[in-house]
Structures are given as C-alpha cells and as structure tokens.
Amino acid sequence: MKKALFFFLLCFGTFSTFAQNFGAQSSIKGRISGTVTDSIAKIPVEYASVSLYKDEQPAPVAGVVTETDGSFKLDGIAPGKYKLVISFIGYADKTKFIETTGAKPDLDLGNISVSANATSLNEVVVQANNGLVANKIDKIVYNVEKDVTAAGGSASDVLQKVPMVSVDINGNVSVRGDANVRILINGKPTGATSANVADVLKTIPADQIKNIEVVTSPSAKYDAEGSAGIINIITKQKNTSGISGSVSGGVGTRQNNLNANVNYNKNRFSLSANLGGNNGWPQDADFSSRQTIDNGTVNTLQTTDGENRVRRLGINGSITAGYEFNAFHNLRSTFRVNDGEWKSDGMSTNVFTDLNNAANNSSYTGETHSKNTWGGFDWNLDYTRKFKKEGHEFTFSSQWSHSKNTTDYVSLFSDFYPNQSANNDAKNNEYTLQLDYTLPVSEKLKLEAGGKTILRRISSNFVNMIPDADGDFIYDPVNSNLYDYDQDVFAGYAVGTITLPKDYTVMAGARIEQTNIKGDPTNALQTDIESFENKYTTFIPSVTLQKKLTDNASLKLSYTKRITRPSLNFLNPFINRSNIQAQTQGNPDLDPEISQTYELGYSTFSQKRTINLSVYYRHISGLIEGIATPLEDESGTITNYRNIGENNSFGMNFFGSVTLFKNLSLRGNFNAYTYKPNASGVFVDQQTQNDTYVQYSAFVSGNYNFKHDLVAEVLMIQNSRRRTLQGVNPAFNLMVFGVKKQFWNKTASIGLNITSPFRNGLEFKSESSGPGFTQQSSFNYPIRSFGLTFSYNFGKMSFSDAGKKGVNNDDLKQGGDQNQGGGMSPGQ
C-alpha cells in the first residue's frame, strides 16, 4: 500500500509542476477543428487536404489531412481572420472564411460538406465501400466500426476475422500460430488479462470496439513482451462538440450483449463513459475420456463419460476525462473496470480397471462444481507536451492496474477418490511509469527515445480442504500456501526513422530491459516450493527496411526480437485438482521465452483489390509448454509448465481482397507454419511428437450490398490441429451467415446472425502421451445459434481514436493504406 501511495503522489506531484507552466504562455493559441463529409453519401472523407491562409498570403500558415473519420485539428493558431480551404481529388474545393479571438481562441466548424465533381461521382461511391482492413507498413488494422454485422458479438468473435489471428473453441488467441500475444486496450496493458485472457475477451462486447491493430514486427519503442507480436484493441470514443452516444446489443440463443456510450465535448474539455455486458446462456456439452497409466507401480485404465453445463457473464465499463489547456499541453485520465464469472457443473460415470489386480476394479460417479471469477480496474493518467514543430512532443504516462482472480471447486465422488474442495485467491497489482520523447529532426529523419518502469506485485493464497471422519471439509495446513511473487522491469529505448534516396525507408532501434524477480512461499510445512531470486538483462534490437516499388506497392524486410514473460497462470504453484485425473500446477521458476523473427513482405493495392504476402522465420528459445507426467501413487497425471527447449518455425501468410462487382466483395486470409520442437535435457524423454508438422489457419468471406441499406455476408473459418511436445489439440471450423438493415439515415440498424446453420454441435478430439501414460478425450460442444442485433446512435457521429495518448503503441511510421470492404461477427 505504501508503494501505491508513493506511486500516485509522484504522479500528482509531477503534474502539479507541469501545471505551473500553463499560465506562463506568452500568447494565446487556439484550435480550429471540424469534420469533412461527402455531401451525397453522408460519409467521412479521409485524407482530404485542409489548408489555413492568413489574409491574402499565398502560402498557408497551417495544414493537415483529415483522419479516417474525416476529422481534422489545426493547433497553435493565433487569434485572427483566416481562409480555410478543403481540397481532395474528385471533389470541388471548399472555402470558408473564419475568425478567432483571444476570448474564444478555439473554433469548432462542425460538419463541413464537400461535393464530388460530376465526373468523379462513381469513384467516390466505390471508395465509400472500402475500409474494413487497412494494411500499413507496420501493422494490419481491422476496422470493426465498418464491419456492418459485428453488433451483438464479443471481442473474441471479432478476432476470428482479423488477418493473421486465429481463435480456438476455448477462445485462446494466437497470431500466425503463436499464442504468446501481448493484448493491449487503447495502447495500454490491462490487469484483466493477467488472469484468463480468453474469458476476458469473451466478455468485451464488439460494440465497444473501434478497430483492432495487429503488429507482428514491433519497433524497439514497444514493450518487448509477446513473441507473436501485439494485438491492440481500440475502443470507441466520440470527439465532437455537445452530447452524443449510442446504444447497441443483441439477443440470441448463445449469448446476449448490451452496450452504451455517452460522450460530452465542450471546447477543450471532453468526457466519455462506456458500459457493456455479455451474458452467455447455459451451454450443455457431452464429454468422454480414456486414460492409461503404466509407471512401474501403477498399471491402470480409466474411462469417463459425462455431461457438463457452463455459464459465463461479464461486465466492462470505463470513464475518460481530458482537458487541453492550450495547443501545447493536455491532460487525460481513464478509469476502466471489469468483472466476470465462469461456472461449470458436471456429472460423470467412471470405470477404473487395475490391470495388475482385478480386485481393485471400481465403478463410481463424480460430481464437480467449479467457479472462476475475475475483476479489477486500470487507472491511467497521462500528460502530453507538444512543441511548435509538428510531431515534436513529450509524453509522461502512468498506470495502476489491479486484478483479482478467484478459483473455487468442489469434487464429490461416490467411491474410489476422497471428496475434495479448494479455493485459490490470486491478486495482481501492476504500477507503470513511462516517458516518451519524439523529435522530427527533418522531413526525412525522426528520432524517438524513452524509458519505462513496471512494478508487478502478485500473490496467490491457496486454501486446500480435506474431509474429516464425518465427511465434513476442514482446513488442510500442509497443502495450503500463500505465495508472493514480485517482478520489476526497467527499460529504455531509442529508435530512428530515416527516408533514403530511391524510395527506401529504414527504421532501426534498440531496447534494453532489466528484470528482477523474487518468489517467497510462507508455508514452512510445504517443502516442495522454495524461495528464489533471479535477475536478467535482455537486449532487444529491431530494424525494418522498406522499399516503395510503385505508388501502390511496397516491399518490406524486418528483424525483431521479443521476450515472453510467464503470466500468473503459468507461475501460480497452486495445484488444481478439479479434474482429479488430469491435475495442473504452475511453476514460479519459469524463465521467459525469447523469440527472434525475420520477415519479408510484399503489399500492393488498388481500388478493387488488395494483396499482402509475407514469409517469415521464427526461432524461440526457452519454449514454455505443459509437460504431463503420471502421479506417483495414484491413477492420473499432473501437468507442470516447463522451459522444454526451442522451436524453429518457417511460415507464410497471405491476405487478399477483391471487389468483383460494384456490390460484391470477397476477402480471405491463409497462414501456414511449421512446428518442430527441439526438447533439451530431461524433456527429450518426454517428447512424443518428433516430426515436422505443418499447421494452418484460414478464413474466407463474401459481402454483398443490396439496395436500401441492406447488407448480407457469409464467413467460413478453418483451423488445423495444433501440436504440442506430447500431443495434439483439436481442429476448429465454423460457418456464419449475417444480414443487416440500416434505417433512419443510418443512425439505427437491426440484424440477424446465424452460426453453424447446418450443424448443431462440434466434436473436438485431443490426445497426448508420454512415458507411462496415454490419454484421449472427446468434447461435444453445441455451436449452432441464432441472434438478433440492434444499434442506435444519437448526436454527432464523428469518431476519434481513443488510443492516441499515453502508453500508446500506435507509434510506428505509417505507410500507404490498403483497404477493402465487408465484415461480419459470428452469431449469438
């Protein structure tokens, strides 16, 4: 608590010092803003040129291009009379004469309509259909707002349609086959993902999301965590004068969603609030398993058949306040909360066969009740100091993330096993301070530098209960434990971007991170978990070379190094016996994974087609996987997380889209890569998957725009089986249909989504083996669903990017956009 108090006193003390400079500005500077829209289609016009002229001077005193939502801001404008000129290819120039004063230095021009030239009208209409996927030099951006049937789904549903991203049936996310992904919200890490990322993503309504960025080759400015790269989820926030907002949601046979946004903007002050929830209907599934154990002392066979009912719900909310003191100083704070719950109730029939002694054979029933809850908050406080030169700025950012994850389970058996009950309370407090400085030396050279400190304080309080002589549960002091885990990360970086002759651009940088770790168990009766300390330094270089081939095509070569530190789920030494035959335990002694990726990419685009092709090689050392071993004196296995060795992977990714006709567009993504782990030390004998395996994920979708604002789409997803050192995880495939109708001048909509219309359930088969055991399992999960979605927007409709300030990862050099249309969310 003392560290938390010190953290916030430091933040507020820093800002108090900054505040002393606000009144010292020698002259008043203001802002001129507005939104440019097409006069006929009523849609934003992006990349339009906005120029500001003083009196009759021939050269403009300021100028910008409009954002993707058509908005623009001209900062640092002295009071006076001006001429504002808006121009864009295919449109007639728009001129407005304006005036600002010292009493009112800010001027919001609101919506500015521009008219298309008669000869260019058809081209403008085609452009309006584009924009679902933007392919930039450093990232892929999926614009969820332009996914016309995304309403009613969750973040997990939307991620299934993002290029290079795959999501399995349990909601686990991977990028190009690697599950070590860094998840950010508005450019910032969130404490919610320190628990179960898959469960958290399922509780975030898709209606809260503006777009999703996938960064596979991050520069040294980014945190080094996440070997697969970064997924940045940017939420919606409106940025227009007055009050605006939206209400959306969906009701279906699988899940229900409700989301509401309210925004208030007045002059330099902005305030926004968001609240959303996701509630899944109870889902019943059948399962079966077969496990053989032969470890020298135990030689058994167990078969299990049962049913399981799962329920899930979650709530997310945030409030953001910002104030721009003038064109050079602004302050912003966000408080985000989350809360979720996952419950499972199961019944099983079990047959135990002792292959050495038939007298020990037994049949028994099992009843298991488990509950996982999580919740917490993230509090961000950010200050930005801009200078007169465009792009020259300094940012101080701070964040406190608090999360709590609780796991409870009770297992009752009619025979053979003793009844069990346990509770695990895990807490994570994370304190972050960050400084970033950007200096555009010239039009061809930009320098960036900064530092970051992350202090993580994790505790795991495990309480084990055992039955007494009367069958009542009592506290077990031997197998209960309180474990404290501290992790401190100190980092600094420098990045340079330079434009060379012959259309070459180079971005190179380096980051160095010092990590200090300490683990401390408090139960002296438990001798298998010891205190430890560890320190290591990691050097993380990055370099990207881009060659512009034509105005519509480019070639990119990059090298990145990443580090994946194990999260709480991997570190927690609590033994989870909710599945008595397949127990799991974390490992606080884990080292991080280190990955190095080399990538060559080619991109080309036009109004009617987009192609992005990349090939890559990735080397991972310190590979973390779960290793199952037979229990010593029982029938069953326990899985521990270990650094098992390394993996070398070759892969390729292809994304393409094409507009075949005026109203029909197709898009697809295919990613394939190899998996061949090289186990080391004692894990060589544990390895049973010894070949080189090709794994893949793919999707294809078609979108058709009918008359009267009616849109229909079909989506098909296919993921191959996934290999591990000891086994195979199931494949996954899905088909989704959707239709959406907009009305009331596109301020409202209703839709229908259908998931898996031709198949009610999916069967998932897994198998694993190792010295002394083999096991197979089958899980039948209901997948067919129907859902109705709705949305309504009120107030002005100009959206702005909520992730532009603070610990913001949207900071790499931008290239040409490669856009295309269509999109849909899986059904309810």
PDB file of C-alpha atoms in Angstrom, residues 565-770:
ATOM      1  CA  ARG A 565       7.474 -13.462 -19.546  1.00  0.00           C
ATOM      2  CA  PRO A 566       5.211 -16.118 -17.987  1.00  0.00           C
ATOM      3  CA  SER A 567       1.938 -14.754 -16.617  1.00  0.00           C
ATOM      4  CA  LEU A 568       0.198 -15.593 -13.355  1.00  0.00           C
ATOM      5  CA  ASN A 569      -1.494 -18.682 -14.811  1.00  0.00           C
ATOM      6  CA  PHE A 570       1.914 -20.204 -15.617  1.00  0.00           C
ATOM      7  CA  LEU A 571       3.596 -19.149 -12.356  1.00  0.00           C
ATOM      8  CA  ASN A 572       0.927 -19.970  -9.792  1.00  0.00           C
ATOM      9  CA  PRO A 573       2.148 -23.013  -7.768  1.00  0.00           C
ATOM     10  CA  PHE A 574      -1.450 -23.841  -6.735  1.00  0.00           C
ATOM     11  CA  ILE A 575      -2.336 -27.442  -7.724  1.00  0.00           C
ATOM     12  CA  ASN A 576      -5.705 -27.517  -9.438  1.00  0.00           C
ATOM     13  CA  ARG A 577      -7.327 -30.906  -8.757  1.00  0.00           C
ATOM     14  CA  SER A 578     -10.761 -30.043 -10.157  1.00  0.00           C
ATOM     15  CA  ASN A 579     -10.081 -32.787 -12.739  1.00  0.00           C
ATOM     16  CA  ILE A 580      -8.653 -35.450 -10.471  1.00  0.00           C
ATOM     17  CA  GLN A 581      -7.300 -37.499 -13.385  1.00  0.00           C
ATOM     18  CA  ALA A 582      -5.570 -34.540 -15.067  1.00  0.00           C
ATOM     19  CA  GLN A 583      -4.247 -32.124 -12.431  1.00  0.00           C
ATOM     20  CA  THR A 584      -2.333 -28.905 -13.281  1.00  0.00           C
ATOM     21  CA  GLN A 585       0.239 -26.761 -11.468  1.00  0.00           C
ATOM     22  CA  GLY A 586       2.120 -23.554 -12.280  1.00  0.00           C
ATOM     23  CA  ASN A 587       5.872 -23.129 -11.999  1.00  0.00           C
ATOM     24  CA  PRO A 588       7.317 -19.968 -10.364  1.00  0.00           C
ATOM     25  CA  ASP A 589      10.825 -20.941 -11.577  1.00  0.00           C
ATOM     26  CA  LEU A 590       9.977 -20.437 -15.256  1.00  0.00           C
ATOM     27  CA  ASP A 591      12.342 -18.391 -17.421  1.00  0.00           C
ATOM     28  CA  PRO A 592      10.964 -16.164 -20.202  1.00  0.00           C
ATOM     29  CA  GLU A 593      10.758 -17.202 -23.830  1.00  0.00           C
ATOM     30  CA  ILE A 594      12.990 -15.324 -26.273  1.00  0.00           C
ATOM     31  CA  SER A 595      11.930 -15.137 -29.916  1.00  0.00           C
ATOM     32  CA  GLN A 596      13.682 -13.763 -32.992  1.00  0.00           C
ATOM     33  CA  THR A 597      11.724 -13.219 -36.209  1.00  0.00           C
ATOM     34  CA  TYR A 598      12.895 -12.452 -39.742  1.00  0.00           C
ATOM     35  CA  GLU A 599      10.170 -11.406 -42.185  1.00  0.00           C
ATOM     36  CA  LEU A 600       9.942 -10.452 -45.867  1.00  0.00           C
ATOM     37  CA  GLY A 601       6.641  -8.911 -47.001  1.00  0.00           C
ATOM     38  CA  TYR A 602       5.087  -7.614 -50.218  1.00  0.00           C
ATOM     39  CA  SER A 603       1.992  -5.382 -50.383  1.00  0.00           C
ATOM     40  CA  THR A 604       0.022  -3.991 -53.290  1.00  0.00           C
ATOM     41  CA  PHE A 605      -3.383  -2.375 -53.517  1.00  0.00           C
ATOM     42  CA  SER A 606      -5.822  -0.596 -55.776  1.00  0.00           C
ATOM     43  CA  GLN A 607      -9.461   0.443 -55.598  1.00  0.00           C
ATOM     44  CA  LYS A 608     -10.635  -3.091 -56.411  1.00  0.00           C
ATOM     45  CA  ARG A 609      -8.057  -5.418 -54.893  1.00  0.00           C
ATOM     46  CA  THR A 610      -5.574  -5.796 -52.032  1.00  0.00           C
ATOM     47  CA  ILE A 611      -2.748  -8.329 -51.675  1.00  0.00           C
ATOM     48  CA  ASN A 612      -0.413  -8.802 -48.721  1.00  0.00           C
ATOM     49  CA  LEU A 613       2.075 -11.669 -48.813  1.00  0.00           C
ATOM     50  CA  SER A 614       4.766 -12.389 -46.227  1.00  0.00           C
ATOM     51  CA  VAL A 615       7.197 -15.185 -45.454  1.00  0.00           C
ATOM     52  CA  TYR A 616       8.930 -15.457 -42.099  1.00  0.00           C
ATOM     53  CA  TYR A 617      11.289 -17.490 -39.930  1.00  0.00           C
ATOM     54  CA  ARG A 618      10.995 -17.541 -36.132  1.00  0.00           C
ATOM     55  CA  HIS A 619      13.365 -19.031 -33.571  1.00  0.00           C
ATOM     56  CA  ILE A 620      12.125 -19.423 -29.972  1.00  0.00           C
ATOM     57  CA  SER A 621      14.430 -20.341 -27.091  1.00  0.00           C
ATOM     58  CA  GLY A 622      13.218 -21.212 -23.597  1.00  0.00           C
ATOM     59  CA  LEU A 623       9.981 -22.577 -25.130  1.00  0.00           C
ATOM     60  CA  ILE A 624       7.276 -22.920 -22.450  1.00  0.00           C
ATOM     61  CA  GLU A 625       4.901 -25.896 -22.673  1.00  0.00           C
ATOM     62  CA  GLY A 626       2.910 -28.026 -20.263  1.00  0.00           C
ATOM     63  CA  ILE A 627       4.523 -31.402 -19.533  1.00  0.00           C
ATOM     64  CA  ALA A 628       2.291 -34.164 -18.169  1.00  0.00           C
ATOM     65  CA  THR A 629       3.691 -36.948 -16.010  1.00  0.00           C
ATOM     66  CA  PRO A 630       1.964 -39.812 -14.147  1.00  0.00           C
ATOM     67  CA  LEU A 631       1.216 -39.280 -10.475  1.00  0.00           C
ATOM     68  CA  GLU A 632       3.465 -41.370  -8.278  1.00  0.00           C
ATOM     69  CA  ASP A 633       0.980 -43.417  -6.231  1.00  0.00           C
ATOM     70  CA  GLU A 634      -2.311 -42.552  -7.930  1.00  0.00           C
ATOM     71  CA  SER A 635      -4.031 -43.149 -11.236  1.00  0.00           C
ATOM     72  CA  GLY A 636      -3.789 -39.876 -13.140  1.00  0.00           C
ATOM     73  CA  THR A 637      -1.406 -37.197 -14.426  1.00  0.00           C
ATOM     74  CA  ILE A 638      -0.176 -33.792 -13.326  1.00  0.00           C
ATOM     75  CA  THR A 639       0.837 -31.137 -15.866  1.00  0.00           C
ATOM     76  CA  ASN A 640       3.593 -28.660 -14.964  1.00  0.00           C
ATOM     77  CA  TYR A 641       4.788 -25.766 -17.140  1.00  0.00           C
ATOM     78  CA  ARG A 642       8.447 -26.051 -18.141  1.00  0.00           C
ATOM     79  CA  ASN A 643      11.071 -24.447 -20.363  1.00  0.00           C
ATOM     80  CA  ILE A 644      11.389 -27.504 -22.593  1.00  0.00           C
ATOM     81  CA  GLY A 645      13.855 -26.320 -25.279  1.00  0.00           C
ATOM     82  CA  GLU A 646      13.488 -24.423 -28.542  1.00  0.00           C
ATOM     83  CA  ASN A 647      11.419 -24.295 -31.723  1.00  0.00           C
ATOM     84  CA  ASN A 648      12.319 -23.259 -35.275  1.00  0.00           C
ATOM     85  CA  SER A 649       9.383 -22.315 -37.461  1.00  0.00           C
ATOM     86  CA  PHE A 650       9.031 -21.316 -41.115  1.00  0.00           C
ATOM     87  CA  GLY A 651       5.781 -19.724 -42.205  1.00  0.00           C
ATOM     88  CA  MET A 652       3.860 -17.704 -44.760  1.00  0.00           C
ATOM     89  CA  ASN A 653       0.792 -15.505 -44.595  1.00  0.00           C
ATOM     90  CA  PHE A 654      -1.438 -14.374 -47.454  1.00  0.00           C
ATOM     91  CA  PHE A 655      -4.244 -11.853 -47.224  1.00  0.00           C
ATOM     92  CA  GLY A 656      -6.259 -10.746 -50.218  1.00  0.00           C
ATOM     93  CA  SER A 657      -9.457  -8.945 -51.078  1.00  0.00           C
ATOM     94  CA  VAL A 658     -11.182  -8.198 -54.358  1.00  0.00           C
ATOM     95  CA  THR A 659     -14.285  -6.318 -55.483  1.00  0.00           C
ATOM     96  CA  LEU A 660     -15.744  -8.469 -58.269  1.00  0.00           C
ATOM     97  CA  PHE A 661     -18.741  -6.290 -58.983  1.00  0.00           C
ATOM     98  CA  LYS A 662     -19.998  -2.961 -57.724  1.00  0.00           C
ATOM     99  CA  ASN A 663     -21.764  -4.541 -54.725  1.00  0.00           C
ATOM    100  CA  LEU A 664     -19.864  -7.818 -54.218  1.00  0.00           C
ATOM    101  CA  SER A 665     -16.525  -8.163 -52.434  1.00  0.00           C
ATOM    102  CA  LEU A 666     -14.518 -11.194 -51.297  1.00  0.00           C
ATOM    103  CA  ARG A 667     -11.636 -11.426 -48.847  1.00  0.00           C
ATOM    104  CA  GLY A 668      -9.578 -14.203 -47.334  1.00  0.00           C
ATOM    105  CA  ASN A 669      -6.550 -14.980 -45.185  1.00  0.00           C
ATOM    106  CA  PHE A 670      -4.334 -18.069 -45.094  1.00  0.00           C
ATOM    107  CA  ASN A 671      -1.482 -18.618 -42.637  1.00  0.00           C
ATOM    108  CA  ALA A 672       0.686 -21.757 -42.579  1.00  0.00           C
ATOM    109  CA  TYR A 673       3.753 -22.516 -40.472  1.00  0.00           C
ATOM    110  CA  THR A 674       5.875 -25.420 -39.296  1.00  0.00           C
ATOM    111  CA  TYR A 675       6.170 -26.799 -35.778  1.00  0.00           C
ATOM    112  CA  LYS A 676       9.199 -28.848 -34.752  1.00  0.00           C
ATOM    113  CA  PRO A 677      10.195 -28.501 -31.109  1.00  0.00           C
ATOM    114  CA  ASN A 678      13.710 -29.492 -30.074  1.00  0.00           C
ATOM    115  CA  ALA A 679      13.499 -30.664 -26.476  1.00  0.00           C
ATOM    116  CA  SER A 680      16.585 -30.471 -24.266  1.00  0.00           C
ATOM    117  CA  GLY A 681      17.768 -32.150 -21.065  1.00  0.00           C
ATOM    118  CA  VAL A 682      15.278 -34.334 -19.234  1.00  0.00           C
ATOM    119  CA  PHE A 683      12.480 -33.314 -21.619  1.00  0.00           C
ATOM    120  CA  VAL A 684      13.954 -35.295 -24.520  1.00  0.00           C
ATOM    121  CA  ASP A 685      12.461 -38.439 -22.988  1.00  0.00           C
ATOM    122  CA  GLN A 686       9.078 -36.702 -22.556  1.00  0.00           C
ATOM    123  CA  GLN A 687       8.767 -35.777 -26.242  1.00  0.00           C
ATOM    124  CA  THR A 688       6.397 -37.937 -28.316  1.00  0.00           C
ATOM    125  CA  GLN A 689       5.791 -35.582 -31.280  1.00  0.00           C
ATOM    126  CA  ASN A 690       9.079 -35.814 -33.178  1.00  0.00           C
ATOM    127  CA  ASP A 691       8.293 -34.908 -36.793  1.00  0.00           C
ATOM    128  CA  THR A 692       7.989 -31.566 -38.566  1.00  0.00           C
ATOM    129  CA  TYR A 693       4.310 -30.601 -38.714  1.00  0.00           C
ATOM    130  CA  VAL A 694       2.576 -28.038 -40.926  1.00  0.00           C
ATOM    131  CA  GLN A 695      -0.248 -26.192 -39.199  1.00  0.00           C
ATOM    132  CA  TYR A 696      -2.559 -23.575 -40.666  1.00  0.00           C
ATOM    133  CA  SER A 697      -5.484 -21.221 -40.106  1.00  0.00           C
ATOM    134  CA  ALA A 698      -7.699 -19.696 -42.795  1.00  0.00           C
ATOM    135  CA  PHE A 699     -10.893 -17.805 -43.416  1.00  0.00           C
ATOM    136  CA  VAL A 700     -12.842 -16.541 -46.432  1.00  0.00           C
ATOM    137  CA  SER A 701     -15.845 -14.229 -46.526  1.00  0.00           C
ATOM    138  CA  GLY A 702     -18.152 -12.664 -49.073  1.00  0.00           C
ATOM    139  CA  ASN A 703     -20.110  -9.427 -48.684  1.00  0.00           C
ATOM    140  CA  TYR A 704     -22.982  -8.181 -50.838  1.00  0.00           C
ATOM    141  CA  ASN A 705     -24.614  -4.751 -50.601  1.00  0.00           C
ATOM    142  CA  PHE A 706     -28.257  -4.736 -51.659  1.00  0.00           C
ATOM    143  CA  LYS A 707     -30.371  -1.660 -52.253  1.00  0.00           C
ATOM    144  CA  HIS A 708     -31.964   0.300 -49.405  1.00  0.00           C
ATOM    145  CA  ASP A 709     -29.009  -0.097 -46.981  1.00  0.00           C
ATOM    146  CA  LEU A 710     -29.292  -3.888 -46.726  1.00  0.00           C
ATOM    147  CA  VAL A 711     -26.079  -5.918 -46.414  1.00  0.00           C
ATOM    148  CA  ALA A 712     -25.519  -9.703 -46.301  1.00  0.00           C
ATOM    149  CA  GLU A 713     -22.370 -11.708 -45.614  1.00  0.00           C
ATOM    150  CA  VAL A 714     -21.095 -15.278 -45.231  1.00  0.00           C
ATOM    151  CA  LEU A 715     -17.939 -16.220 -43.294  1.00  0.00           C
ATOM    152  CA  MET A 716     -16.088 -19.576 -43.176  1.00  0.00           C
ATOM    153  CA  ILE A 717     -13.223 -20.326 -40.747  1.00  0.00           C
ATOM    154  CA  GLN A 718     -10.890 -23.345 -40.703  1.00  0.00           C
ATOM    155  CA  ASN A 719      -8.052 -24.031 -38.245  1.00  0.00           C
ATOM    156  CA  SER A 720      -5.918 -27.164 -38.369  1.00  0.00           C
ATOM    157  CA  ARG A 721      -4.989 -29.337 -35.416  1.00  0.00           C
ATOM    158  CA  ARG A 722      -2.290 -27.931 -33.116  1.00  0.00           C
ATOM    159  CA  ARG A 723       0.696 -29.956 -31.947  1.00  0.00           C
ATOM    160  CA  THR A 724       2.494 -29.816 -28.628  1.00  0.00           C
ATOM    161  CA  LEU A 725       5.544 -31.707 -27.394  1.00  0.00           C
ATOM    162  CA  GLN A 726       3.307 -34.518 -26.117  1.00  0.00           C
ATOM    163  CA  GLY A 727       0.092 -34.410 -28.117  1.00  0.00           C
ATOM    164  CA  VAL A 728      -2.458 -32.980 -30.492  1.00  0.00           C
ATOM    165  CA  ASN A 729      -5.166 -30.377 -29.874  1.00  0.00           C
ATOM    166  CA  PRO A 730      -8.341 -30.403 -31.993  1.00  0.00           C
ATOM    167  CA  ALA A 731      -9.057 -28.637 -35.274  1.00  0.00           C
ATOM    168  CA  PHE A 732     -11.728 -25.953 -35.450  1.00  0.00           C
ATOM    169  CA  ASN A 733     -14.084 -24.871 -38.240  1.00  0.00           C
ATOM    170  CA  LEU A 734     -17.090 -22.583 -38.366  1.00  0.00           C
ATOM    171  CA  MET A 735     -19.616 -21.076 -40.803  1.00  0.00           C
ATOM    172  CA  VAL A 736     -21.538 -17.869 -40.104  1.00  0.00           C
ATOM    173  CA  PHE A 737     -24.265 -16.017 -42.022  1.00  0.00           C
ATOM    174  CA  GLY A 738     -25.489 -12.497 -41.338  1.00  0.00           C
ATOM    175  CA  VAL A 739     -27.732  -9.767 -42.679  1.00  0.00           C
ATOM    176  CA  LYS A 740     -28.119  -6.166 -41.528  1.00  0.00           C
ATOM    177  CA  LYS A 741     -30.579  -3.376 -42.363  1.00  0.00           C
ATOM    178  CA  GLN A 742     -29.836   0.297 -41.650  1.00  0.00           C
ATOM    179  CA  PHE A 743     -32.506   2.988 -41.417  1.00  0.00           C
ATOM    180  CA  TRP A 744     -33.243   6.474 -40.028  1.00  0.00           C
ATOM    181  CA  ASN A 745     -30.447   7.917 -42.161  1.00  0.00           C
ATOM    182  CA  LYS A 746     -28.128   5.131 -40.954  1.00  0.00           C
ATOM    183  CA  THR A 747     -28.446   6.112 -37.297  1.00  0.00           C
ATOM    184  CA  ALA A 748     -30.149   2.802 -36.444  1.00  0.00           C
ATOM    185  CA  SER A 749     -29.909  -0.806 -37.569  1.00  0.00           C
ATOM    186  CA  ILE A 750     -31.229  -4.298 -36.952  1.00  0.00           C
ATOM    187  CA  GLY A 751     -29.565  -7.539 -37.956  1.00  0.00           C
ATOM    188  CA  LEU A 752     -29.752 -11.318 -37.928  1.00  0.00           C
ATOM    189  CA  ASN A 753     -26.715 -13.583 -37.410  1.00  0.00           C
ATOM    190  CA  ILE A 754     -26.708 -17.382 -37.752  1.00  0.00           C
ATOM    191  CA  THR A 755     -23.780 -19.515 -36.620  1.00  0.00           C
ATOM    192  CA  SER A 756     -23.322 -23.072 -37.926  1.00  0.00           C
ATOM    193  CA  PRO A 757     -26.801 -23.381 -39.519  1.00  0.00           C
ATOM    194  CA  PHE A 758     -26.101 -26.872 -40.923  1.00  0.00           C
ATOM    195  CA  ARG A 759     -24.587 -28.477 -37.823  1.00  0.00           C
ATOM    196  CA  ASN A 760     -25.796 -28.281 -34.239  1.00  0.00           C
ATOM    197  CA  GLY A 761     -22.578 -29.265 -32.468  1.00  0.00           C
ATOM    198  CA  LEU A 762     -18.861 -29.730 -32.993  1.00  0.00           C
ATOM    199  CA  GLU A 763     -16.773 -32.625 -31.733  1.00  0.00           C
ATOM    200  CA  PHE A 764     -13.272 -31.841 -30.518  1.00  0.00           C
ATOM    201  CA  LYS A 765     -10.811 -34.695 -30.043  1.00  0.00           C
ATOM    202  CA  SER A 766      -7.499 -34.379 -28.201  1.00  0.00           C
ATOM    203  CA  GLU A 767      -4.784 -36.889 -27.440  1.00  0.00           C
ATOM    204  CA  SER A 768      -1.476 -36.883 -25.596  1.00  0.00           C
ATOM    205  CA  SER A 769       1.106 -39.393 -24.452  1.00  0.00           C
ATOM    206  CA  GLY A 770       4.368 -39.619 -22.589  1.00  0.00           C
TER     207      GLY A 770
END
